[in-house]
Coordinates of C-alpha atoms (C1' of nucleotides) in Angstrom, one line a residue:
Chain V
M1 CA 117.5 107.2 87.2
I2 CA 117.7 105.6 90.6
A3 CA 119.8 107.5 93.1
K4 CA 122.7 105.9 94.9
L5 CA 122.5 104.2 98.3
K6 CA 123.1 106.5 101.2
V7 CA 123.8 105.4 104.7
F8 CA 123.9 107.2 108.0
N9 CA 127.5 106.8 109.3
S10 CA 127.7 107.1 113.0
L11 CA 131.3 107.9 112.8
T12 CA 130.8 111.1 110.8
R13 CA 127.2 111.6 112.0
Q14 CA 126.2 112.2 108.4
K15 CA 124.4 110.5 105.6
E16 CA 127.0 109.5 103.1
I17 CA 126.9 107.9 99.7
F18 CA 127.8 104.3 100.2
E19 CA 131.0 103.5 98.3
P20 CA 132.5 100.1 99.1
L21 CA 136.3 99.8 99.4
S22 CA 136.5 97.2 96.7
P23 CA 133.2 96.8 94.8
P24 CA 131.4 94.6 94.1
H25 CA 132.5 93.2 97.4
V26 CA 131.1 94.4 100.7
G27 CA 132.4 93.3 104.1
M28 CA 129.9 93.7 106.9
Y29 CA 130.6 92.8 110.6
V30 CA 127.7 92.8 113.1
C31 CA 128.1 92.2 116.8
G32 CA 126.2 89.1 117.6
P33 CA 124.7 87.9 120.9
T34 CA 126.3 86.7 124.0
V35 CA 124.9 83.2 124.3
Y36 CA 124.2 82.8 128.0
S37 CA 120.4 83.1 127.8
D38 CA 117.5 83.4 125.4
V39 CA 117.6 86.3 123.0
H40 CA 114.8 88.7 123.6
L41 CA 112.8 90.7 121.1
G42 CA 115.0 93.8 121.4
N43 CA 118.0 91.7 120.4
V44 CA 116.0 90.3 117.5
R45 CA 115.2 93.7 116.2
T46 CA 118.8 94.6 115.7
F47 CA 119.5 91.4 113.9
L48 CA 116.5 91.7 111.7
S49 CA 117.5 95.3 110.8
F50 CA 120.9 94.1 109.7
D51 CA 119.3 91.1 108.0
T52 CA 117.4 93.6 105.8
I53 CA 120.5 95.7 105.2
N54 CA 122.3 92.5 104.2
R55 CA 119.4 91.6 101.9
Y56 CA 119.2 94.9 100.3
L57 CA 123.0 95.0 99.6
R58 CA 122.7 91.7 97.9
F59 CA 119.6 92.8 96.1
L60 CA 121.7 95.7 94.6
G61 CA 124.1 93.1 93.4
Y62 CA 126.9 93.4 95.9
K63 CA 128.9 90.4 96.8
V64 CA 128.5 90.6 100.6
R65 CA 130.5 88.8 103.2
Y66 CA 128.4 89.1 106.3
V67 CA 130.2 88.2 109.5
R68 CA 128.2 88.0 112.8
N69 CA 130.0 86.7 115.8
I70 CA 128.9 84.6 118.7
T71 CA 130.3 85.8 122.0
D72 CA 131.0 82.7 124.1
V73 CA 133.5 84.1 126.6
G74 CA 134.8 87.2 128.1
H75 CA 131.6 89.1 128.6
L76 CA 131.6 89.9 132.3
L77 CA 129.0 90.9 134.8
D78 CA 129.5 93.7 137.3
S79 CA 130.7 91.1 139.8
G80 CA 133.6 90.3 137.4
E81 CA 132.1 86.9 136.7
D82 CA 131.9 85.6 133.2
R83 CA 128.3 85.4 132.0
I84 CA 128.7 82.0 130.4
S85 CA 130.6 80.6 133.4
K86 CA 127.9 81.8 135.8
K87 CA 125.1 80.3 133.9
A88 CA 127.1 77.0 133.5
K89 CA 127.6 76.8 137.3
L90 CA 124.0 77.7 137.9
D91 CA 122.7 75.0 135.6
N92 CA 125.4 72.5 136.5
L93 CA 126.5 72.3 132.8
E94 CA 129.7 72.7 130.9
P95 CA 130.1 76.2 129.6
M96 CA 130.2 74.9 126.1
E97 CA 126.8 73.2 126.7
I98 CA 125.4 76.6 127.6
V99 CA 126.9 78.1 124.5
Q100 CA 125.6 75.4 122.3
K101 CA 122.1 75.5 123.8
Y102 CA 121.6 79.2 123.5
A103 CA 123.4 79.5 120.1
N104 CA 121.0 76.8 118.8
D105 CA 118.1 78.7 120.3
F106 CA 119.3 81.9 118.6
H107 CA 119.6 80.3 115.3
E108 CA 116.1 78.8 115.5
V109 CA 114.7 82.2 116.4
M110 CA 116.4 83.9 113.5
A111 CA 115.3 81.2 111.1
T112 CA 111.7 81.7 112.4
F113 CA 111.9 85.3 111.5
N114 CA 113.2 84.4 108.0
A115 CA 116.6 85.9 108.5
L116 CA 119.4 84.9 106.2
T117 CA 122.3 83.2 107.9
P118 CA 125.6 85.1 108.1
D119 CA 128.4 83.9 105.8
I120 CA 130.8 83.5 108.7
E121 CA 129.7 83.1 112.3
P122 CA 132.9 83.0 114.3
S123 CA 133.1 82.5 118.0
A124 CA 135.4 84.1 120.5
T125 CA 136.7 80.8 121.9
G126 CA 137.6 79.7 118.4
H127 CA 139.8 82.7 117.9
M128 CA 142.0 82.7 121.0
L129 CA 145.3 82.8 119.0
E130 CA 144.2 85.8 116.9
Q131 CA 143.3 87.6 120.1
M132 CA 146.6 86.8 121.8
E133 CA 148.5 88.0 118.7
M134 CA 146.6 91.2 118.9
I135 CA 147.5 91.7 122.5
K136 CA 151.1 91.1 121.7
A137 CA 151.0 93.7 119.0
M138 CA 149.5 96.2 121.2
L139 CA 152.0 95.5 123.9
K140 CA 154.8 95.9 121.3
N141 CA 153.2 99.2 120.2
G142 CA 153.3 100.5 123.7
L143 CA 149.6 100.8 123.9
A144 CA 149.0 98.1 126.4
Y145 CA 150.6 97.1 129.7
E146 CA 150.7 94.0 131.8
S147 CA 149.6 94.3 135.4
N148 CA 149.4 91.5 137.8
G149 CA 148.7 88.9 135.1
S150 CA 146.2 91.0 133.3
V151 CA 146.8 93.1 130.2
Y152 CA 145.1 96.5 129.8
F153 CA 144.7 98.9 127.0
D154 CA 146.4 102.2 127.8
V155 CA 143.7 104.7 126.8
N156 CA 145.6 107.8 127.9
K157 CA 148.7 106.7 125.9
Y158 CA 146.5 105.9 122.9
N159 CA 144.8 109.3 123.2
E160 CA 148.1 111.1 122.7
S161 CA 148.2 110.0 119.1
H162 CA 144.6 109.1 118.3
P163 CA 141.4 110.6 119.6
Y164 CA 139.7 108.1 121.9
G165 CA 136.0 108.7 121.7
I166 CA 135.5 109.7 118.1
L167 CA 132.6 107.3 117.5
S168 CA 130.6 108.2 120.6
G169 CA 131.6 111.9 120.7
R170 CA 133.4 111.7 124.0
K171 CA 136.5 113.3 125.2
V172 CA 139.0 111.6 127.5
E173 CA 139.1 114.7 129.8
D174 CA 135.3 114.6 130.2
L175 CA 135.3 110.9 130.8
L176 CA 137.9 111.2 133.5
A177 CA 136.2 114.2 135.1
Q178 CA 133.1 112.1 135.9
T179 CA 134.7 108.8 136.5
R180 CA 132.9 107.1 139.3
N181 CA 134.7 105.3 142.0
L182 CA 134.2 101.7 141.0
D183 CA 135.7 98.7 142.7
G184 CA 139.0 99.6 144.4
G185 CA 142.1 97.6 144.3
D186 CA 142.3 97.9 140.5
D187 CA 145.3 96.9 138.6
K188 CA 144.6 99.6 136.0
K189 CA 146.6 102.8 135.5
S190 CA 143.4 104.7 134.6
Q191 CA 139.7 104.0 135.1
L192 CA 139.3 104.4 131.4
D193 CA 141.7 101.5 130.6
F194 CA 139.9 98.3 129.6
A195 CA 141.0 94.7 129.8
L196 CA 142.5 92.9 126.9
W197 CA 143.4 89.9 129.0
K198 CA 142.1 89.1 132.5
K199 CA 143.8 86.8 135.0
A200 CA 141.3 84.2 136.1
A201 CA 140.2 83.9 139.7
P202 CA 140.7 80.3 141.0
E203 CA 137.0 79.4 140.7
H204 CA 136.8 80.7 137.1
I205 CA 136.0 77.8 134.8
M206 CA 136.9 79.2 131.4
R207 CA 140.6 79.8 131.2
W208 CA 143.5 79.7 128.8
D209 CA 147.2 79.5 129.7
T210 CA 149.2 82.3 128.3
E211 CA 152.5 84.1 129.0
W212 CA 150.6 86.7 131.1
S213 CA 148.5 84.4 133.1
D214 CA 146.0 81.6 133.2
G215 CA 143.0 83.7 132.1
F216 CA 140.6 84.8 129.5
P217 CA 140.3 87.6 126.9
G218 CA 138.5 90.9 127.4
W219 CA 135.1 91.3 125.8
H220 CA 136.0 94.0 123.2
L221 CA 138.9 92.1 121.8
E222 CA 137.1 89.3 120.0
C223 CA 135.3 91.6 117.6
S224 CA 138.5 93.4 116.6
A225 CA 140.3 90.1 116.1
M226 CA 137.6 88.4 114.1
S227 CA 136.6 91.4 111.9
T228 CA 140.3 91.9 111.0
K229 CA 140.7 88.2 110.3
Y230 CA 137.7 87.8 108.0
L231 CA 137.3 91.3 106.5
G232 CA 140.7 92.8 106.7
E233 CA 142.2 95.8 108.4
D234 CA 139.8 98.1 106.5
F235 CA 136.3 97.0 105.7
D236 CA 133.0 98.5 104.8
I237 CA 130.4 98.2 107.4
H238 CA 130.4 97.6 111.1
G239 CA 127.0 97.3 112.8
G240 CA 125.5 96.8 116.2
G241 CA 123.0 98.1 118.6
M242 CA 123.1 101.7 119.8
D243 CA 124.0 100.6 123.3
L244 CA 127.2 99.1 122.1
K245 CA 128.6 102.3 120.7
F246 CA 130.2 103.1 124.0
P247 CA 132.3 101.6 125.2
H248 CA 132.4 98.4 123.1
H249 CA 132.7 99.9 119.6
E250 CA 134.9 102.7 120.8
C251 CA 137.3 100.1 122.3
E252 CA 137.2 98.1 119.1
I253 CA 138.4 101.1 117.1
A254 CA 141.1 101.8 119.6
Q255 CA 142.2 98.2 119.5
N256 CA 142.2 98.0 115.7
M257 CA 144.1 101.3 115.4
G258 CA 146.5 100.2 118.1
T259 CA 147.2 96.9 116.3
T260 CA 147.2 97.7 112.6
G261 CA 147.1 101.4 112.4
H262 CA 143.7 101.1 110.7
G263 CA 140.4 101.9 112.4
G264 CA 138.5 99.0 110.8
A265 CA 135.1 99.9 109.4
K266 CA 134.5 102.8 107.0
Y267 CA 130.8 103.0 107.9
W268 CA 129.4 102.4 111.4
L269 CA 125.7 101.6 111.5
H270 CA 123.7 101.6 114.8
T271 CA 120.3 100.3 115.3
N272 CA 118.0 101.9 117.9
M273 CA 116.3 100.3 120.8
L274 CA 112.9 98.5 121.0
T275 CA 111.0 100.1 123.9
V276 CA 108.1 99.1 126.0
N277 CA 106.0 102.0 127.3
G278 CA 108.8 104.2 126.2
Q279 CA 111.5 102.3 128.1
K280 CA 114.3 100.3 126.6
M281 CA 113.5 96.6 126.5
S282 CA 116.2 95.0 128.6
K283 CA 116.6 91.9 130.6
S284 CA 117.7 93.9 133.7
V285 CA 114.7 96.1 133.6
G286 CA 112.5 93.1 133.4
N287 CA 110.4 94.3 130.5
S288 CA 111.7 92.0 127.9
F289 CA 109.7 89.7 125.7
L290 CA 110.9 86.3 124.4
P291 CA 110.0 85.6 120.8
R292 CA 108.1 82.5 121.8
E293 CA 106.0 84.5 124.3
L294 CA 105.1 86.9 121.6
M295 CA 104.1 84.2 119.2
S296 CA 102.0 82.3 121.7
G297 CA 100.6 85.4 123.4
E298 CA 101.6 84.1 126.8
H299 CA 102.7 87.3 128.3
E300 CA 100.8 89.6 130.7
L301 CA 101.1 92.6 128.4
L302 CA 99.7 90.7 125.4
D303 CA 96.1 90.1 124.3
R304 CA 97.0 87.5 121.7
G305 CA 99.9 85.9 119.9
Y306 CA 101.4 87.3 116.7
S307 CA 103.1 85.4 113.9
P308 CA 106.8 85.8 113.1
M309 CA 106.0 87.7 109.9
T310 CA 103.6 90.0 111.6
I311 CA 106.4 90.9 114.0
R312 CA 108.9 91.3 111.3
F313 CA 106.5 93.5 109.4
F314 CA 105.9 95.5 112.5
M315 CA 109.6 96.1 112.9
M316 CA 110.0 97.0 109.3
Q317 CA 107.4 99.7 109.6
S318 CA 109.8 101.9 111.5
H319 CA 113.3 103.0 110.6
Y320 CA 116.1 101.0 112.1
A321 CA 117.7 104.1 113.7
S322 CA 114.5 105.2 115.5
T323 CA 113.2 103.8 118.7
L324 CA 110.2 101.6 118.2
D325 CA 107.6 101.2 120.9
F326 CA 106.0 97.9 121.4
S327 CA 102.4 97.6 122.3
N328 CA 99.3 95.5 121.7
D329 CA 97.6 98.2 119.6
A330 CA 100.6 98.7 117.4
L331 CA 101.0 95.0 116.9
E332 CA 97.3 94.5 116.2
S333 CA 97.3 97.1 113.5
A334 CA 100.5 95.7 112.1
R335 CA 98.8 92.3 112.0
K336 CA 95.9 93.6 109.9
G337 CA 98.2 95.6 107.7
F338 CA 100.4 92.5 107.0
V339 CA 97.4 90.4 106.2
K340 CA 96.5 93.0 103.5
L341 CA 100.0 93.0 102.1
S342 CA 100.1 89.2 102.3
N343 CA 96.8 88.9 100.4
A344 CA 98.2 91.1 97.6
L345 CA 101.4 89.0 97.6
R346 CA 99.3 85.9 97.1
L347 CA 97.3 87.4 94.3
I348 CA 100.2 88.9 92.3
T349 CA 102.3 85.8 92.7
A350 CA 99.6 83.7 91.1
L351 CA 98.9 86.3 88.3
D352 CA 100.7 86.1 85.0
W353 CA 100.3 88.2 82.0
P354 CA 97.6 86.4 80.0
E355 CA 98.1 85.5 76.4
N356 CA 96.1 87.2 73.7
V357 CA 95.8 90.4 75.6
E358 CA 96.4 93.5 73.5
A359 CA 97.7 96.4 75.5
N360 CA 95.7 99.6 75.4
T361 CA 97.6 101.5 77.9
D362 CA 96.4 104.3 80.1
E363 CA 99.5 106.5 80.5
K364 CA 98.3 107.8 83.8
Q365 CA 98.2 104.3 85.3
V366 CA 101.5 103.3 83.7
Q367 CA 103.1 106.4 85.1
Q368 CA 101.7 105.9 88.6
I369 CA 102.8 102.4 88.8
N370 CA 106.3 103.2 87.6
T371 CA 106.5 105.9 90.2
F372 CA 105.6 103.6 92.9
C373 CA 108.2 101.1 91.7
D374 CA 110.9 103.8 91.5
N375 CA 109.9 105.0 95.0
C376 CA 110.6 101.6 96.5
H377 CA 114.2 101.9 95.3
H378 CA 114.5 105.5 96.4
A379 CA 113.2 104.7 99.9
M380 CA 115.6 101.8 100.4
N381 CA 118.5 103.8 99.0
D382 CA 117.8 106.5 101.6
D383 CA 119.5 104.7 104.5
F384 CA 117.4 101.6 104.2
N385 CA 114.1 103.3 104.9
T386 CA 111.9 100.2 105.2
A387 CA 108.9 102.2 106.6
L388 CA 108.7 104.4 103.5
T389 CA 109.3 101.3 101.3
I390 CA 106.2 99.7 102.8
A391 CA 104.2 102.8 102.2
H392 CA 105.0 102.6 98.5
L393 CA 104.3 98.9 98.5
F394 CA 100.8 99.6 99.8
N395 CA 100.2 101.9 96.9
I396 CA 101.0 99.0 94.7
V397 CA 98.7 96.8 96.8
K398 CA 95.8 99.0 95.7
K399 CA 96.7 98.5 92.0
I400 CA 97.0 94.8 92.5
N401 CA 93.6 94.6 94.2
S402 CA 92.1 96.8 91.5
I403 CA 93.3 94.5 88.9
H404 CA 92.0 91.5 90.8
T405 CA 88.5 93.0 91.1
R406 CA 88.6 94.1 87.4
Q407 CA 88.3 97.7 88.4
L408 CA 91.6 98.2 86.6
N409 CA 92.2 96.4 83.4
L410 CA 95.5 94.7 82.6
E411 CA 95.2 96.2 79.1
A412 CA 95.5 99.6 80.6
I413 CA 98.8 98.8 82.2
G414 CA 100.5 96.9 79.5
Q415 CA 102.8 93.9 79.8
E416 CA 106.0 95.8 80.5
T417 CA 104.6 97.7 83.4
F418 CA 102.7 94.7 84.7
I419 CA 105.9 92.7 84.8
R420 CA 107.9 95.5 86.4
M421 CA 105.1 95.9 89.0
K422 CA 105.1 92.2 89.8
E423 CA 108.8 91.9 90.0
T424 CA 109.2 95.0 92.1
F425 CA 106.5 94.1 94.5
I426 CA 107.6 90.5 95.1
G427 CA 111.3 91.5 95.1
F428 CA 110.9 94.2 97.7
T429 CA 108.5 92.3 99.9
E430 CA 110.2 88.9 99.9
E431 CA 113.8 89.5 99.0
V432 CA 114.5 92.9 100.6
L433 CA 112.1 93.0 103.5
G434 CA 112.3 89.3 104.1
L435 CA 108.5 88.9 104.4
K436 CA 106.8 85.8 103.1
Y437 CA 103.3 84.5 102.8
E438 CA 102.1 82.8 105.9
S439 CA 99.2 80.5 105.9
E440 CA 97.4 80.2 109.2
I441 CA 94.9 77.8 107.7
D442 CA 94.4 74.5 109.5
G443 CA 94.4 71.9 106.8
E444 CA 92.7 69.3 108.9
S445 CA 89.7 71.6 109.6
L446 CA 89.3 72.1 105.9
I447 CA 89.3 68.3 105.4
Q448 CA 86.5 68.1 107.9
I449 CA 84.5 70.7 106.0
I450 CA 84.9 68.7 102.8
L451 CA 84.0 65.4 104.5
N452 CA 80.7 67.0 105.7
E453 CA 79.9 67.7 102.0
Y454 CA 80.9 64.1 101.2
R455 CA 78.6 62.7 103.9
E456 CA 75.7 64.8 102.7
A457 CA 76.2 63.9 99.1
K458 CA 76.3 60.2 100.1
E459 CA 73.0 60.6 102.1
Q460 CA 71.4 62.2 99.0
R461 CA 72.8 59.3 96.9
N462 CA 74.5 61.9 94.7
F463 CA 77.3 59.4 93.8
E464 CA 78.7 61.6 91.0
K465 CA 79.6 64.2 93.6
V466 CA 80.8 61.6 96.1
D467 CA 83.2 60.2 93.5
E468 CA 84.3 63.6 92.6
L469 CA 85.1 64.7 96.1
R470 CA 86.9 61.4 96.9
S471 CA 89.1 61.6 93.8
R472 CA 89.9 65.3 94.4
L473 CA 90.9 64.5 98.0
K474 CA 93.0 61.6 96.8
E475 CA 94.9 64.0 94.5
Q476 CA 95.8 66.0 97.7
G477 CA 97.0 62.8 99.4
V478 CA 93.9 62.2 101.5
I479 CA 92.1 58.9 101.5
V480 CA 88.4 58.9 102.5
K481 CA 87.4 55.9 104.6
D482 CA 83.7 55.0 104.8
M483 CA 83.2 53.5 108.3
K484 CA 80.0 51.9 109.5
D485 CA 78.9 54.8 111.6
R486 CA 81.0 57.7 110.2
V487 CA 83.4 59.0 107.6
D488 CA 87.0 58.9 108.5
W489 CA 90.2 59.9 106.6
A490 CA 93.9 59.1 106.4
F491 CA 96.9 60.2 104.5
D492 CA 97.5 58.3 101.4
E493 CA 100.5 56.0 101.7
Chain Z
rG1 C1' 126.7 116.1 136.3
rG2 C1' 128.7 115.1 130.9
rC3 C1' 127.4 113.6 125.8
rG4 C1' 123.5 112.6 122.6
rC5 C1' 118.5 111.6 120.8
rU6 C1' 113.1 112.3 120.4
rA7 C1' 108.5 115.1 120.6
rU8 C1' 103.8 114.3 114.2
rG9 C1' 96.5 113.6 113.6
rG10 C1' 92.2 108.5 117.9
rC11 C1' 96.7 104.8 117.8
rC12 C1' 101.4 103.2 115.4
rG13 C1' 104.8 105.4 112.4
rA14 C1' 107.7 108.0 107.7
rG15 C1' 109.1 112.5 105.6
rU16 C1' 110.1 117.3 103.7
rG17 C1' 111.6 124.7 103.7
rG18 C1' 106.2 125.8 99.5
rC19 C1' 103.5 119.7 96.3
rU20 C1' 98.7 113.3 99.5
rA21 C1' 103.6 109.0 103.3
rG22 C1' 101.6 104.4 104.7
rG23 C1' 99.1 101.0 108.1
rC24 C1' 95.2 100.6 111.9
rA25 C1' 90.7 102.9 113.7
rG26 C1' 86.3 106.6 112.1
rA27 C1' 82.8 108.8 108.3
rG28 C1' 80.5 108.7 103.3
rG29 C1' 80.1 106.2 98.6
rU30 C1' 80.6 102.2 94.6
rC31 C1' 79.9 97.0 94.2
rU32 C1' 76.6 93.2 96.4
rG33 C1' 70.8 87.9 97.5
rC34 C1' 73.1 88.6 102.6
rA35 C1' 77.9 89.3 104.5
rA36 C1' 82.8 90.2 103.7
rA37 C1' 86.7 91.8 100.8
rA38 C1' 88.1 95.3 97.4
rC39 C1' 88.1 100.2 95.3
rC40 C1' 86.9 105.7 95.5
rU41 C1' 86.2 110.0 98.7
rU42 C1' 86.9 112.1 103.5
rC43 C1' 87.8 114.0 108.9
rU44 C1' 91.2 114.5 113.1
rA45 C1' 98.7 116.7 112.7
rC46 C1' 103.3 118.3 113.2
rA47 C1' 104.9 119.9 122.2
rG48 C1' 105.1 125.5 123.7
rC49 C1' 107.4 130.4 122.9
rG50 C1' 110.5 133.4 120.0
rG51 C1' 113.7 134.1 115.6
rU52 C1' 115.5 133.4 110.2
rU53 C1' 112.6 133.4 105.5
rC54 C1' 108.4 135.7 100.4
rG55 C1' 107.0 131.1 102.9
rA56 C1' 108.6 126.4 108.4
rA57 C1' 105.6 121.2 111.2
rU58 C1' 110.6 121.0 108.4
rC59 C1' 116.4 125.6 109.8
rC60 C1' 118.1 128.4 114.6
rG61 C1' 117.5 129.7 119.9
rC62 C1' 115.0 129.0 124.5
rU63 C1' 111.2 126.3 127.5
rU64 C1' 108.7 121.9 128.7
rA65 C1' 108.3 116.6 128.6
rG66 C1' 110.4 111.9 127.7
rC67 C1' 114.4 108.6 126.4
rG68 C1' 119.4 106.6 125.6
rC69 C1' 124.7 106.2 126.7
rC70 C1' 128.3 107.4 130.4
rU71 C1' 128.2 100.4 134.4
rC72 C1' 126.5 94.5 131.6
rC73 C1' 123.1 95.2 127.6
rA74 C1' 121.1 94.5 120.4

RNA sequence: GGCGCUAUGGCCGAGUGGCUAGGCAGAGGUCUGCAAAACCUUCUACAGCGGUUCGAAUCCGCUUAGCGCCUCCA
């Protein structure tokens, strides 16, 4: 009997049995990237964690609607400048060109890491009406106020009826007590209030004309608007990086509650940070890696490049809610480990139960293998413990290798167990963890090796072998060309 | 300052009140023309100090160290 899926809910700070609101459907919203520059590896980690969560939910048979947004407006810098606008000015491009460029890049990167695409990928600028409606509702509910063309959420007012800070464990009094004196001349009633709508300064490029002002929406609003639109007032899972918990997710809950009276997600999942030498990887600290730097090895902290699947495997070896430290040594051992897993994947994929084999089962072996298979399910059911899942997969790797070297006979396992082992191993490796076999073999180098054989055979006038090699290569779409002074080749047309 | 998290063997990293995580690296063995792979066995653990308990690395307290959020951040 396989236990039920349990997830750690940040909202309750407890591991809970996962019970979707309306099974078999599961709605999951994940905060996506702000597309003003290249995503770095820390960003990638979060999205790969949720990719695996998405994959496992599907593996369990849930009908998942996975929504991951693209933030293309409203995300401000300390200076009050919009990130996208700033980059657009800097590069002398249209803001939408910036958005398109980095959204494309993001999609490419995620595809490289074998991430499934979300079912809906809405953008903030595509949902201006929904955001405005939400602001109106909050104004009507007395939880927002207009001030000098901007609209703010009234945190103190909200806190009278709903606790503000339930997700991050903060109290309004504490927050107020240590409020720092930020930029003066604020239109806000309280430092805790956050913008729903911002009046645009004259030089601001991205702007929409509304009854309040010619301006743009606050950053937190888009996620509330889009999750409600596509998943409803109540939905199952909301995810994002740990660093979004406060204030972003806290504000989302307040906005949802302030609009619909519902808090949005039932389960909040937060992924932990990728660190470098124990410090959070972040653009501002300057310790971030771009995916392409990691793959090519062109980075001062790297000895060599690592393939996308090695990186994915490396990340899957830790739990999504733990910090993961990034280092050469860790990556190198992940690389070797992944090669081992990969070889086993190749062997088991190619191996089918042979005909005419009578089972003569060894109960101990059968039991061991079944336990390993069960354990893969248990591990993933325990809050998506990919690290433990991989440990169990490696136990299966030993069995696969033993079968391959004939140290373990197929007869001893029996067809039923063999099939279960094969399906479990491939299922968890490829479908759940999203790892796939990667060949780093250079086909053209292999052709050269074969052509050397061809040349030697020709010199020895071993025409039987010559013909054999030539026809085998032709089967692979390679034509051998005997030149006067050398042997050349071309692709068959 | 407030809130929270983490400290595991040479490295990375799971986990649990008593039963082998796993990977990488190390040692021994089997196999082998050589080499490799593979398989088997094996050595290094649970930050420190107290407490609870028949029993704690696992629970509680304190100490130390580090980190995150509180300001944009996945």
